[in-house]
Each structure stands twice: as C-alpha cells, then as structure tokens.
XYZ file of C-alpha atoms in Angstrom:
689
model
C 52.531 90.511 121.813
C 55.472 91.988 123.656
C 55.018 95.671 122.850
C 51.874 96.260 124.999
C 53.653 94.856 128.051
C 56.708 96.952 127.322
C 54.525 100.053 126.907
C 52.762 99.403 130.228
C 56.139 98.924 131.966
C 57.323 102.226 130.539
C 54.192 104.010 131.766
C 54.557 102.548 135.290
C 58.187 103.682 135.440
C 57.217 107.198 134.303
C 54.457 107.377 136.933
C 56.873 106.271 139.678
C 59.427 108.846 138.584
C 57.032 111.804 138.138
C 54.227 111.011 140.653
C 55.996 111.265 144.062
C 57.670 114.629 143.362
C 54.395 116.135 142.187
C 52.488 114.878 145.259
C 55.159 116.017 147.715
C 55.510 119.429 146.136
C 51.736 120.006 146.045
C 51.008 118.803 149.617
C 54.106 119.623 151.628
C 56.182 121.888 149.435
C 59.934 121.811 148.992
C 61.795 119.533 151.430
C 63.931 122.411 152.696
C 62.436 125.876 153.178
C 65.786 127.380 154.025
C 68.393 127.127 156.739
C 66.893 126.849 160.282
C 67.509 129.793 162.577
C 69.187 129.570 165.955
C 65.899 129.923 167.783
C 64.395 127.057 165.783
C 67.385 124.823 166.601
C 67.082 125.525 170.326
C 63.333 124.845 170.198
C 63.986 121.519 168.387
C 66.499 120.508 171.080
C 64.043 121.311 173.876
C 61.132 119.452 172.196
C 62.272 117.254 169.200
C 59.052 115.274 168.698
C 56.501 117.744 167.411
C 54.061 117.542 164.535
C 56.206 119.854 162.426
C 59.470 117.916 162.940
C 57.815 114.544 162.262
C 56.309 115.891 159.036
C 59.692 117.196 157.920
C 61.385 113.844 158.690
C 58.804 111.877 156.729
C 59.111 114.313 153.817
C 62.923 113.896 153.719
C 62.572 110.081 153.846
C 60.095 110.172 150.947
C 62.484 112.279 148.868
C 65.378 109.888 149.633
C 63.339 106.882 148.505
C 62.494 108.693 145.281
C 66.184 109.479 144.692
C 67.094 105.777 145.115
C 64.400 104.843 142.601
C 65.586 107.486 140.120
C 69.226 106.323 140.475
C 68.273 102.685 139.832
C 66.273 103.555 136.731
C 69.090 105.759 135.397
C 71.699 103.002 135.842
C 69.490 100.448 134.072
C 68.878 102.808 131.167
C 72.583 103.598 130.766
C 73.454 99.887 130.867
C 70.895 99.111 128.184
C 72.199 101.956 126.011
C 75.785 100.747 126.388
C 74.843 97.155 125.445
C 72.916 98.382 122.433
C 75.831 100.522 121.271
C 78.218 97.562 121.642
C 75.859 95.354 119.637
C 75.633 97.974 116.909
C 79.437 98.147 116.686
C 79.586 94.343 116.289
C 76.736 94.263 113.805
C 78.158 92.320 110.841
C 78.120 94.411 107.709
C 78.285 92.855 104.269
C 81.771 92.518 102.823
C 82.472 94.080 99.413
C 82.110 90.652 97.822
C 78.775 90.028 99.582
C 77.514 93.486 98.670
C 78.463 92.917 95.039
C 76.795 89.499 95.028
C 73.675 90.933 96.670
C 73.511 93.758 94.137
C 73.893 91.324 91.253
C 71.179 89.083 92.698
C 68.817 92.040 93.131
C 69.493 93.229 89.617
C 68.856 89.739 88.307
C 65.530 89.487 90.174
C 64.337 92.938 89.111
C 65.523 92.428 85.570
C 63.655 89.174 84.956
C 60.883 89.613 82.387
C 58.473 87.329 80.652
C 60.839 87.012 77.725
C 63.351 84.176 77.651
C 66.802 85.014 78.907
C 69.876 83.576 77.252
C 71.927 81.497 79.684
C 75.492 82.627 80.154
C 77.977 79.746 80.185
C 79.769 79.426 83.507
C 83.325 80.669 83.576
C 86.209 78.787 85.079
C 87.435 80.220 88.361
C 90.412 82.491 87.916
C 93.462 81.999 90.134
C 94.160 84.719 92.653
C 97.171 86.828 91.840
C 99.750 88.059 94.281
C 98.265 91.529 94.160
C 94.823 90.192 95.021
C 96.254 88.424 98.036
C 97.954 91.562 99.292
C 94.967 92.772 101.270
C 94.898 93.798 104.937
C 91.883 91.593 105.610
C 93.614 88.442 104.367
C 97.237 89.081 105.238
C 98.463 86.737 107.945
C 101.834 85.385 108.853
C 102.603 82.468 106.605
C 100.571 83.746 103.635
C 102.184 84.154 100.243
C 102.084 87.887 99.540
C 104.002 89.933 96.964
C 105.861 86.824 95.816
C 107.172 86.339 99.342
C 106.435 84.730 102.674
C 105.377 86.690 105.751
C 106.646 85.180 108.995
C 106.495 86.446 112.576
C 108.534 89.660 112.668
C 109.838 89.369 109.132
C 109.382 88.834 105.409
C 111.255 86.521 103.025
C 111.339 86.507 99.220
C 110.152 83.327 97.571
C 113.623 82.066 96.644
C 114.943 82.627 100.176
C 111.977 80.700 101.594
C 112.768 77.817 99.240
C 116.346 77.816 100.522
C 115.020 77.620 104.092
C 112.863 74.599 103.253
C 115.789 72.888 101.508
C 118.062 73.531 104.499
C 115.418 72.160 106.890
C 115.172 68.996 104.800
C 118.954 68.596 105.019
C 118.755 68.824 108.819
C 116.508 65.772 108.929
C 118.631 63.940 106.354
C 121.691 64.485 108.546
C 119.792 63.181 111.554
C 118.678 60.141 109.602
C 122.215 59.497 108.381
C 123.764 59.780 111.856
C 121.218 57.624 113.712
C 122.672 54.568 115.456
C 120.117 51.808 115.909
C 119.397 50.413 119.361
C 116.397 48.404 120.561
C 114.295 50.777 122.705
C 113.000 49.780 126.116
C 109.558 51.166 125.309
C 107.596 52.661 122.437
C 108.157 56.236 123.694
C 111.462 57.410 122.225
C 113.648 59.965 123.963
C 116.271 60.494 121.256
C 117.787 63.968 121.756
C 117.737 64.747 118.027
C 113.991 64.138 117.673
C 113.275 67.801 118.309
C 111.247 70.139 116.164
C 112.887 72.858 114.111
C 112.496 76.491 115.252
C 109.031 78.056 114.896
C 110.112 80.499 112.174
C 111.346 77.585 110.049
C 108.052 75.764 110.606
C 106.132 78.874 109.536
C 108.135 79.082 106.299
C 107.628 75.373 105.615
C 103.868 75.597 106.150
C 103.520 78.746 104.049
C 105.541 77.376 101.151
C 103.669 74.074 101.242
C 100.358 75.912 100.779
C 101.634 78.568 98.357
C 101.245 78.016 94.600
C 104.312 77.092 92.596
C 106.141 80.022 91.003
C 105.564 80.673 87.330
C 109.290 80.663 86.593
C 112.402 79.758 88.520
C 114.504 82.576 89.958
C 116.769 84.019 87.321
C 119.820 84.536 89.517
C 121.890 81.456 90.193
C 122.851 82.202 93.818
C 119.213 82.567 94.831
C 119.625 86.320 95.445
C 119.427 89.221 92.973
C 122.671 89.835 91.119
C 124.715 91.908 93.505
C 126.070 94.272 90.889
C 122.573 94.787 89.456
C 121.402 96.150 92.809
C 124.380 97.631 94.649
C 126.987 99.945 93.149
C 130.467 98.504 92.697
C 131.919 101.081 95.067
C 129.729 99.835 97.926
C 126.734 101.351 99.620
C 125.554 102.459 103.030
C 122.074 101.656 104.347
C 120.314 103.774 106.941
C 116.735 104.217 108.017
C 114.325 102.369 110.302
C 114.794 99.079 108.446
C 118.587 99.092 108.172
C 119.263 96.442 110.844
C 116.396 94.248 109.621
C 117.773 94.437 106.063
C 121.234 93.574 107.400
C 119.874 90.429 109.059
C 118.003 89.555 105.892
C 121.158 89.994 103.817
C 123.104 87.805 106.259
C 120.524 85.011 106.111
C 120.015 85.294 102.350
C 123.702 85.078 101.456
C 124.469 82.182 103.808
C 121.437 80.184 102.669
C 122.347 80.768 99.030
C 125.906 79.635 99.752
C 124.574 76.343 101.136
C 122.745 75.410 97.963
C 125.046 76.818 95.308
C 128.468 77.118 97.039
C 129.141 80.280 95.039
C 128.766 83.121 97.519
C 130.268 83.820 100.922
C 130.037 86.524 103.537
C 132.596 88.377 105.628
C 131.494 90.465 108.586
C 132.954 92.038 111.654
C 132.397 90.782 115.161
C 130.755 94.069 116.124
C 128.291 93.863 113.230
C 127.375 90.241 113.987
C 126.761 91.005 117.654
C 124.670 94.056 116.794
C 122.538 92.032 114.405
C 122.061 88.756 116.315
C 122.635 89.617 119.957
C 125.071 88.413 122.641
C 125.128 84.787 121.433
C 126.080 85.752 117.892
C 129.723 84.699 118.216
C 128.830 81.162 119.298
C 126.414 80.798 116.415
C 128.847 82.403 113.974
C 131.471 79.706 114.608
C 128.995 77.068 113.415
C 127.893 78.838 110.227
C 129.638 77.663 107.051
C 130.756 80.215 104.454
C 130.806 82.925 107.118
C 134.057 84.609 108.123
C 134.063 86.809 111.220
C 136.881 89.341 111.578
C 137.782 92.004 114.109
C 138.792 94.884 111.840
C 138.264 96.116 108.303
C 141.980 95.645 107.553
C 141.633 91.944 108.365
C 138.619 91.673 106.059
C 140.612 93.346 103.275
C 143.488 90.867 103.667
C 141.084 87.902 103.546
C 139.378 89.150 100.391
C 142.707 89.843 98.681
C 143.924 86.355 99.647
C 140.819 84.841 98.095
C 141.458 86.800 94.909
C 145.009 85.463 94.722
C 143.627 81.949 95.265
C 141.329 82.320 92.265
C 144.181 83.662 90.147
C 146.423 80.757 91.206
C 143.709 78.261 90.278
C 143.270 79.867 86.866
C 147.046 79.671 86.285
C 147.040 75.982 87.366
C 149.426 76.806 90.110
C 149.293 76.080 93.848
C 146.158 77.317 95.604
C 146.555 79.241 98.851
C 144.103 78.342 101.563
C 141.376 80.858 102.376
C 138.016 80.939 104.165
C 136.244 82.742 101.322
C 134.551 80.736 98.562
C 136.682 80.446 95.434
C 135.190 81.852 92.265
C 132.068 83.329 93.853
C 131.157 86.836 94.957
C 131.935 87.945 98.473
C 129.545 90.113 100.463
C 131.172 92.151 103.216
C 128.739 93.362 105.881
C 129.921 96.179 108.160
C 128.282 98.431 110.700
C 129.652 101.958 111.335
C 133.164 100.783 112.207
C 135.661 102.243 109.752
C 136.989 105.424 108.216
C 136.802 106.421 104.558
C 140.206 105.096 103.490
C 139.719 101.648 105.072
C 136.257 101.224 103.570
C 137.390 102.402 100.127
C 140.341 99.964 100.151
C 138.001 97.112 101.103
C 135.570 98.011 98.308
C 138.445 98.021 95.795
C 139.513 94.549 96.968
C 135.993 93.090 96.728
C 135.022 94.621 93.386
C 137.129 92.379 91.034
C 135.348 89.246 92.271
C 131.867 90.631 91.743
C 131.212 91.192 95.431
C 129.975 94.242 97.271
C 130.467 95.991 100.580
C 127.334 96.906 102.540
C 127.712 99.271 105.480
C 124.804 99.554 107.913
C 125.248 103.249 108.390
C 126.301 106.260 106.364
C 128.760 105.312 103.613
C 131.838 107.534 103.944
C 133.032 107.119 100.340
C 129.869 106.910 98.261
C 126.067 106.660 98.169
C 123.861 105.983 101.179
C 120.404 104.471 100.723
C 117.336 104.463 102.934
C 115.618 101.230 104.008
C 112.064 101.125 105.320
C 110.697 98.487 107.691
C 109.244 96.510 104.772
C 112.681 95.962 103.220
C 112.409 98.369 100.296
C 115.502 100.394 99.406
C 115.358 104.021 98.271
C 118.120 106.235 96.896
C 117.654 109.866 98.030
C 119.550 111.024 94.951
C 116.994 109.310 92.682
C 113.504 109.884 94.086
C 111.863 107.949 91.234
C 113.999 104.810 91.828
C 113.116 102.029 94.220
C 115.266 98.935 94.648
C 114.019 95.369 95.068
C 112.380 94.322 98.297
C 114.913 92.572 100.501
C 114.466 90.042 103.236
C 113.808 91.674 106.633
C 114.021 89.811 109.951
C 114.250 90.502 113.648
C 116.821 88.838 115.905
C 114.699 85.836 116.843
C 113.599 85.066 113.289
C 117.140 85.456 111.912
C 118.571 83.165 114.606
C 115.863 80.572 113.940
C 116.643 80.498 110.228
C 120.415 80.366 110.727
C 120.212 77.341 113.041
C 119.121 75.096 110.178
C 122.440 75.671 108.394
C 124.650 75.849 111.491
C 126.980 72.883 111.791
C 128.335 72.001 115.239
C 131.950 71.322 116.016
C 133.369 68.251 114.198
C 133.633 66.237 117.415
C 129.937 66.638 118.156
C 127.082 64.645 116.600
C 125.969 65.819 113.180
C 122.798 67.466 114.446
C 121.869 71.083 113.754
C 121.123 73.166 116.862
C 117.519 74.216 117.488
C 115.933 76.973 119.540
C 112.722 75.237 120.557
C 111.650 71.760 121.588
C 108.195 70.431 120.859
C 107.303 68.609 124.039
C 104.398 66.977 122.289
C 106.652 65.008 119.952
C 109.560 64.417 122.318
C 108.896 61.442 124.525
C 105.256 61.054 123.527
C 103.625 57.933 124.905
C 101.125 55.618 123.286
C 98.802 53.740 125.657
C 98.351 50.021 125.354
C 95.769 49.384 122.661
C 93.342 46.479 122.450
C 93.774 43.973 119.690
C 92.266 44.425 116.255
C 89.810 41.614 116.906
C 88.471 43.266 120.068
C 87.959 46.534 118.268
C 86.124 44.800 115.455
C 83.764 43.109 117.932
C 82.968 46.236 119.908
C 82.510 48.396 116.807
C 80.392 45.765 115.140
C 78.100 45.831 118.152
C 77.641 49.539 117.535
C 76.883 48.867 113.866
C 80.063 50.368 112.317
C 83.761 49.554 112.090
C 85.998 52.637 111.854
C 89.647 52.487 110.901
C 92.134 55.329 110.475
C 95.167 54.595 108.343
C 98.014 57.071 108.743
C 100.944 54.861 107.700
C 101.102 55.655 104.009
C 98.399 57.800 102.437
C 96.054 58.932 105.253
C 92.549 57.535 104.916
C 89.472 57.169 107.122
C 87.542 53.947 106.492
C 84.058 53.049 107.681
C 83.189 49.397 107.109
C 86.096 49.255 104.665
C 84.911 52.210 102.567
C 86.873 55.439 102.420
C 85.175 58.560 103.781
C 85.844 61.787 101.887
C 87.372 64.428 104.143
C 87.216 67.615 102.091
C 89.232 69.920 104.320
C 92.976 69.349 104.313
C 93.091 70.775 107.831
C 90.519 68.193 108.973
C 92.661 65.357 107.634
C 95.665 66.882 109.354
C 93.732 66.993 112.625
C 92.992 63.276 112.336
C 96.644 62.404 111.720
C 97.805 64.704 114.521
C 95.394 63.153 117.031
C 96.454 59.691 115.866
C 100.076 60.643 116.578
C 99.058 62.040 120.005
C 96.621 59.506 121.487
C 96.782 61.216 124.878
C 95.090 64.208 123.272
C 96.028 67.736 122.255
C 94.847 71.137 123.390
C 93.535 73.960 121.247
C 96.814 75.868 121.415
C 98.835 72.787 120.487
C 96.641 72.051 117.462
C 96.788 75.635 116.209
C 100.572 75.875 116.604
C 101.042 72.584 114.762
C 98.763 73.201 111.789
C 99.162 76.962 111.337
C 102.621 77.846 112.687
C 103.479 81.507 112.764
C 99.876 82.726 112.498
C 98.362 84.562 115.509
C 96.269 82.126 117.528
C 93.420 84.555 118.101
C 92.757 84.681 114.356
C 92.640 80.881 114.017
C 90.531 79.677 116.929
C 87.355 79.987 114.879
C 88.959 78.173 111.943
C 89.967 75.277 114.196
C 86.487 75.007 115.702
C 84.947 75.058 112.215
C 87.320 72.332 111.051
C 86.610 70.119 114.059
C 82.865 70.689 113.829
C 82.771 69.749 110.151
C 84.984 66.697 110.750
C 82.765 65.494 113.572
C 79.696 66.034 111.425
C 81.117 64.034 108.510
C 82.036 61.086 110.763
C 78.755 61.209 112.683
C 76.717 61.286 109.472
C 78.601 58.336 108.007
C 78.826 56.165 111.121
C 76.614 57.596 113.842
C 79.581 57.607 116.255
C 81.354 60.417 118.070
C 85.004 59.645 117.368
C 86.609 62.881 118.695
C 86.169 63.446 122.421
C 86.578 66.893 123.979
C 87.255 67.230 127.694
C 89.298 69.752 129.703
C 90.109 71.670 126.498
C 91.799 68.589 125.021
C 90.753 66.683 121.938
C 91.478 62.993 121.535
C 90.371 60.066 119.415
C 88.081 57.634 121.215
C 89.946 54.273 121.174
C 86.712 52.336 121.661
C 85.215 53.683 118.421
C 88.190 53.816 116.052
C 91.177 51.621 115.202
C 94.454 53.310 114.171
C 97.265 51.474 112.395
C 99.896 53.662 114.093
C 98.611 52.542 117.480
C 98.914 48.916 116.399
C 102.509 49.548 115.343
C 103.395 51.061 118.711
C 101.586 48.245 120.437
C 103.882 45.840 118.551
C 106.962 47.918 119.461
C 105.972 47.908 123.119
C 105.521 44.144 123.029
C 108.889 43.602 121.300
C 110.682 45.888 123.765
C 109.358 43.924 126.746
C 109.387 40.421 125.240
C 111.622 37.872 126.963
C 110.960 34.957 124.622
C 110.089 34.790 120.925
C 111.820 38.093 120.285
C 112.256 37.247 116.603
C 108.500 36.950 116.150
C 107.967 40.166 118.112
C 110.363 42.216 115.954
C 108.912 40.712 112.789
C 105.480 41.909 113.961
C 106.862 45.450 114.111
C 108.072 45.174 110.506
C 104.768 43.721 109.335
C 102.844 46.594 110.955
C 104.763 49.238 108.970
C 103.556 49.495 105.350
C 104.941 52.976 104.608
C 106.077 56.270 106.126
C 103.727 58.170 108.405
C 101.456 60.358 106.244
C 103.540 59.641 103.158
C 103.704 62.543 100.733
C 102.598 65.143 103.291
C 104.877 68.068 104.185
C 103.338 69.246 107.456
C 106.111 70.798 109.604
C 105.085 69.029 112.833
C 105.243 65.656 111.097
C 109.026 65.234 110.805
C 109.841 64.305 114.445
C 106.965 61.821 114.697
C 107.681 60.343 111.273
C 111.376 59.897 112.085
C 110.596 58.307 115.467
C 108.271 55.822 113.755
C 110.863 55.029 111.078
C 113.512 54.382 113.731
C 111.306 51.787 115.421
C 111.257 49.805 112.192
C 115.011 50.236 111.595
C 115.643 48.915 115.103
C 113.502 45.892 114.306
C 115.424 45.132 111.100
C 118.809 45.501 112.813
C 117.718 43.323 115.728
C 116.602 40.573 113.344
C 119.802 40.899 111.286
C 121.956 40.568 114.408
C 120.002 37.490 115.483
C 120.102 35.833 112.035
C 122.297 32.742 111.765
C 122.496 32.920 107.975
C 124.482 35.918 106.598
C 122.342 35.840 103.460
C 119.270 36.329 105.645
C 121.076 39.159 107.438
C 121.988 40.958 104.196
C 118.392 40.633 102.979
C 117.131 42.238 106.173
C 119.690 45.035 105.973
C 118.820 45.742 102.339
C 115.139 45.925 103.298
C 116.062 48.370 106.069
C 118.023 50.479 103.566
C 114.881 50.715 101.461
C 113.126 52.113 104.534
C 115.904 54.683 105.102
C 118.444 54.897 102.254
C 120.361 57.708 104.016
C 121.303 55.917 107.233
C 125.070 55.423 107.427
C 125.025 52.535 109.909
C 122.708 50.417 107.767
C 124.929 50.850 104.723
C 128.069 50.127 106.768
C 126.554 46.928 108.162
C 125.421 45.814 104.724
C 128.813 46.569 103.137
C 130.661 44.655 105.841
C 128.298 41.703 105.494
C 128.823 41.642 101.728
C 132.581 41.751 102.229
C 132.329 38.846 104.667
C 130.405 36.911 102.020
C 133.084 37.701 99.450
C 130.762 39.844 97.294
C 133.197 42.691 96.780
C 131.567 44.036 93.628
C 128.221 44.273 95.375
C 129.922 46.010 98.327
C 131.543 48.555 95.988
C 128.241 49.140 94.212
C 126.359 49.624 97.475
C 128.974 52.019 98.831
C 129.146 54.067 95.631
C 125.367 54.209 95.359
C 125.135 55.515 98.901
C 127.689 58.228 98.145
C 125.707 59.251 95.067
C 122.501 59.487 97.079
C 124.151 61.753 99.626
C 125.591 63.947 96.899
C 122.259 64.245 95.111
C 120.574 65.178 98.391
C 123.077 67.955 99.033
C 125.226 66.127 101.600
C 128.969 65.658 101.185
C 129.982 62.159 102.261
C 133.698 62.918 102.115
C 133.423 65.840 104.545
C 130.961 64.387 107.071
C 131.688 62.523 110.247
C 129.372 59.615 109.416
C 131.153 57.599 106.711
C 129.851 54.397 105.210
C 133.304 52.985 104.631
C 134.546 53.204 108.197
C 134.916 49.456 108.543
C 135.918 48.870 104.909
C 139.147 50.827 104.742
C 141.246 47.771 105.522
C 138.957 45.250 103.788
C 140.373 43.549 100.679
C 137.756 44.843 98.256
C 138.722 44.250 94.615
C 136.824 43.936 91.384
C 136.869 40.619 89.593
C-alpha cells in the first residue's frame, strides 16, 4: 500500500526539519550570542584559529544547511499545493443535464420495489427551439440563435442570411457563365476566378446550411421589415454604442434585398459611406448596384424628387426621366451627422411619398432619436416599454465581406465579383500522379481489403464494394476534403474549411473526435489505417485507398501532356466524370474545387468538339457539355453557331431562348450582362420555318 510509505516519508521530513535545530540549540545555543565587541575582534585577528572560533564556524554552517533544507521542502510543498488547486479548478462538474439525469437515475433505483412497474412509452425527441439554443454555453459564431445567424463581429437576421447565400450562388453562376474553355497544360488550374468567397460569407453559408428551415417565409417582400412599420415617416436618428454597426447592417440589408427583389434602393452620402466602411468605401461603392452616393443632402433630395417624378411619369404613360433610384420601390437615405434641420426635413418630405425613410446616424434635428445597443436592438427613450426589432449589426470587415458578393466590377472587366480573401489550398492545388486502378486493386487485395472513396456524385466509402456507414457529417466532409487535397491539410486548414467563422480553439477537440471516430470506423471495417498524420498534416494514404477524383485528375494530366491519341485521352477525362464533386452538398469550401473539376470536363468536351470532323458529332458533344454546365455562355454560343451552320434555325432559336430563360430564373439578366449567347448570331440568317 502507498500510504505507509507516504507516512514514513512525512515523518522523515519532519525529523529533518525539527531535529537539527533542537540539537544545535541544546548543545551549542543560539548561533549568534550578540554583536562581537572590539576587543573580541582584535583577538580574533591576532589568533583566528581557536577552539571557540572553529565551533562558531561549524555552528553557522550547520544552520545554513538546515535553512537550505527548509527552503527546499517549502518550495516543494507550495508547488504541490498549487498543482492541487489547479486540478481542483479543472475538476469537471456535472452539467445541469447530467445532474438531472443522475438524479432521475438515483430516484429510479431507490424507487424500485418488488411490485411491477408500468413501463412508460418512449417519447419522440422534441426539436430544440430558438430560445433553447440561445445559451452562453452553446452560442458560437455560425449558430442559429434568435432566428438569426451569428458571424464574426456581427449578427444577421434569417432573411438577410438567405439573401447572402443567394448572392454567393449568383457569384459562382456568373463565373460559370463567363468561363472561356482552354485545354490546360496540367491538372492544377490557376484560373484567377477560382478563389474562395470572403470568410464572413462562408460562415453564413455554413450556418444556414446546418440551420433548420424556417417555419414560415418572411412576411415582408423586400426581405426587410416594412420600413414604415418600424421607422416614423418623418425620419429618425440613431445614437448609442451600436449606431454605426446598425448603419452597416442597414446598408447591407437594403442592398441585398434590392438584388433579389429590385424594389428598394439606398442613397447615402460620401462621408457616411467612408465612416461606415473605411477608406476604400468609395471604390467599393462604385461597384454596388442600387446604391447612389452623393456629396450633400441637397443632391440626395434632388435625386429622390427626380425618382418620384419618374414614377409619376410612368403611371401617366408618359416619358420616363432617367434616375439612379429604383422606380416604384422605397428609398432608404442613410446620413451621418452632416446636415441642418431644414435640409433634413426637406429630404424626409421628399422620401415619404414613396414609402421610404431617412435614417440619420446621430441626433435627429427634426424629430425622434432612438438608441441602438451593440446587439442591434432599437429603443425609443420616449417610450420605455417599446423595443423595436433586432437589426443586422456588422463591423467594417464583415460588412465589406458581405457587400463584395453583390459588387459588380466595371463593364469592361470580367464578370467576376471581387473577393477579400484567397484560399491558397484551392487555388493551384496539385494532384500527384496516381497509380492505375489495377495496381491499387492488387496491392489492396494483398492486404485483404479493397477501399474506394467516391466523391464524384454522392460521396461514399466502399470496402470490397460495400458501402461503409459514416455517421458524422463532419467525418464525411473530412474524407471529401482530404480527397480534394491529396497533399494533405493541417488542423487549422480543416477547421477553417468545415467550421468557418467559429473560433478555432473551441473546435480543435471536435476535429480530433471526428478524425478519431472516422479512423476507428475504417480500421474496424478494413483493418487499414487510411488517414496518415505527420507534421500536423492529415492525408489519405494512396496505397490503401483509391479515389475517383484522383483518377479523373490522372486522366486530365495525361490528356494535357499527350502528343498522340489526344482524342482518346480527352474521352478518358469525360468517362471519368460521372457527376459533380460531392453532388448535393453545400459546403462553402467546395465551390472552387467543384468548379475547377467541372472546367476540366468542359475543356475535354470542347477539345473533342473542335477536333470532330462531323458537325453532328460536334453538336452532340456540345449539348453534352451544356448538360454538365447549362450556364456557360461559350458552350451555348458554340452550339447555336453549329446549329446555324447545319441549317437548324429553329433548334438554334430554341437553344438560345432556353438559355435566356435559365439565366432569368437563376437571377441573372442576359440582356444586361457582358457575356451574351447571341454574340455570333446577330448577323446569322435565323428564321422560323
């Protein structure tokens, strides 16, 4: 037993601490009997080595040794006490749920008697409500709370988050439409538009993908609360610690709503835009549709009045004056402490007939002024019992990130939305040369199992042809991510990809749990260690698992370097592509990799169509490519021109009109975009027969 030895050690330490002082005090006395006199000092100088001086020196040395021993013991005791106190602070206490479960279990055990107990039928699990999720222990960025989405340095209502996701989808549709096919020199693409969207957008996408669907659609058509139901018609001022954050939220909310419904626009001053978004606000403001930036309040008043006359002229079926403000929709004017009472009142009178409002970030000189807290809640000091709806609140970085997804560049530039961050992992990622399928089968068969990971289409892990159930969605996402990054990925890269916007320190344990469970499932089913971990990087072991995406890139690499039999090489690329990468999944990191993979296949189809001697074979290949990407303008243009060359004008008209309908249904305007499908058809003699 350990306690006798510990007791003996304690006794020895006590003897060493108490024994020497007692012996020295009883035999010699105190080490210092007082200060030596002058005569004693002179005697010691004349004859230093006497019996008395030697005894005193030995006594002092003994006391010094005892002091060293006492100091060592004291330090060890204090260290042990500190460690024990730290352990007690980290001692895991039962959570309220565990305490409740433990109490119920104890009551059940103590309440069992010899009599039979009626069994209670199990109840179906109840869904968690928004109020239940609003708990400090579970609140993280990217979690649906209070019918909204929490992002780094901000909060968005549910309808605003949906507008962000829709705008992000349009960014990728524009990139797909504008892509011009070209056979790559290698499987690693370096297209400049294959960049990830800003991190705030990715956080909103991930949170909304995991959040439950709303019970009912938002009641207000523009995606924001009815302006007149919230703000007074005479305008309002907003002050308080959250005034600027609310102003950014209002700016983002109105512009996003205008993208989807084209019924609301925003006018702001240059000073307000710079104060809200920083020094680069003017450059970004020129690219934002439905935003008008003015220098003075008088200029804003003239623009609003011109828009009102435009609406009146349209109603009277007369000529319509041009104006930057949306016709027929409300106009929000956002100011910031830059006007006197008469100017602001005149502007409010001009905005009011159209259903718009004027919001001044500061004290309103001609009416009420509300207070805004950092959470986005509005309070009217005149009505203490009233609290307005919670508005979107954002900092500068988050607001800029969200505005980039709706910012359109100048017309002469490519139709690609600007971004604020580039994911180096998906830009220029390289796939090493993979062994053939037959070699993998032979080596895996020698080990007793054949593992295959399919990520083109519905992701699935197969062992000897049988699907393995991967219960955790995050574990399946890890497999697909590592398949898309065969060179490996670090812990930080995995966390940022799967849980964007959430603090990394709160997710490291979740990642390790996910990887540990995934490894355990694969090892139990196959006996193989598929995921290697070295130098803080995780990667799939290519000698133990076969990935269809790697075979596709192997075929692309071969086709890009083939000198002869190029037709067979490009056909191999097409044959290796059954469906989109992780079809049906909405993981934010997936879009750049998925688009890069799709472009490889489009390049293969176009290369085969250009090499085809028969135009009927060429049109069949182009139509197959359109099924892969029905939004690409070049594919439709090539197909239309080929049909015109074959004399199939009706089919050309049908294909062109169908493409225009697809763009319109997706939220793109084919008549206003630079990429037009009829570029080469304008002079073609297309007529219906």
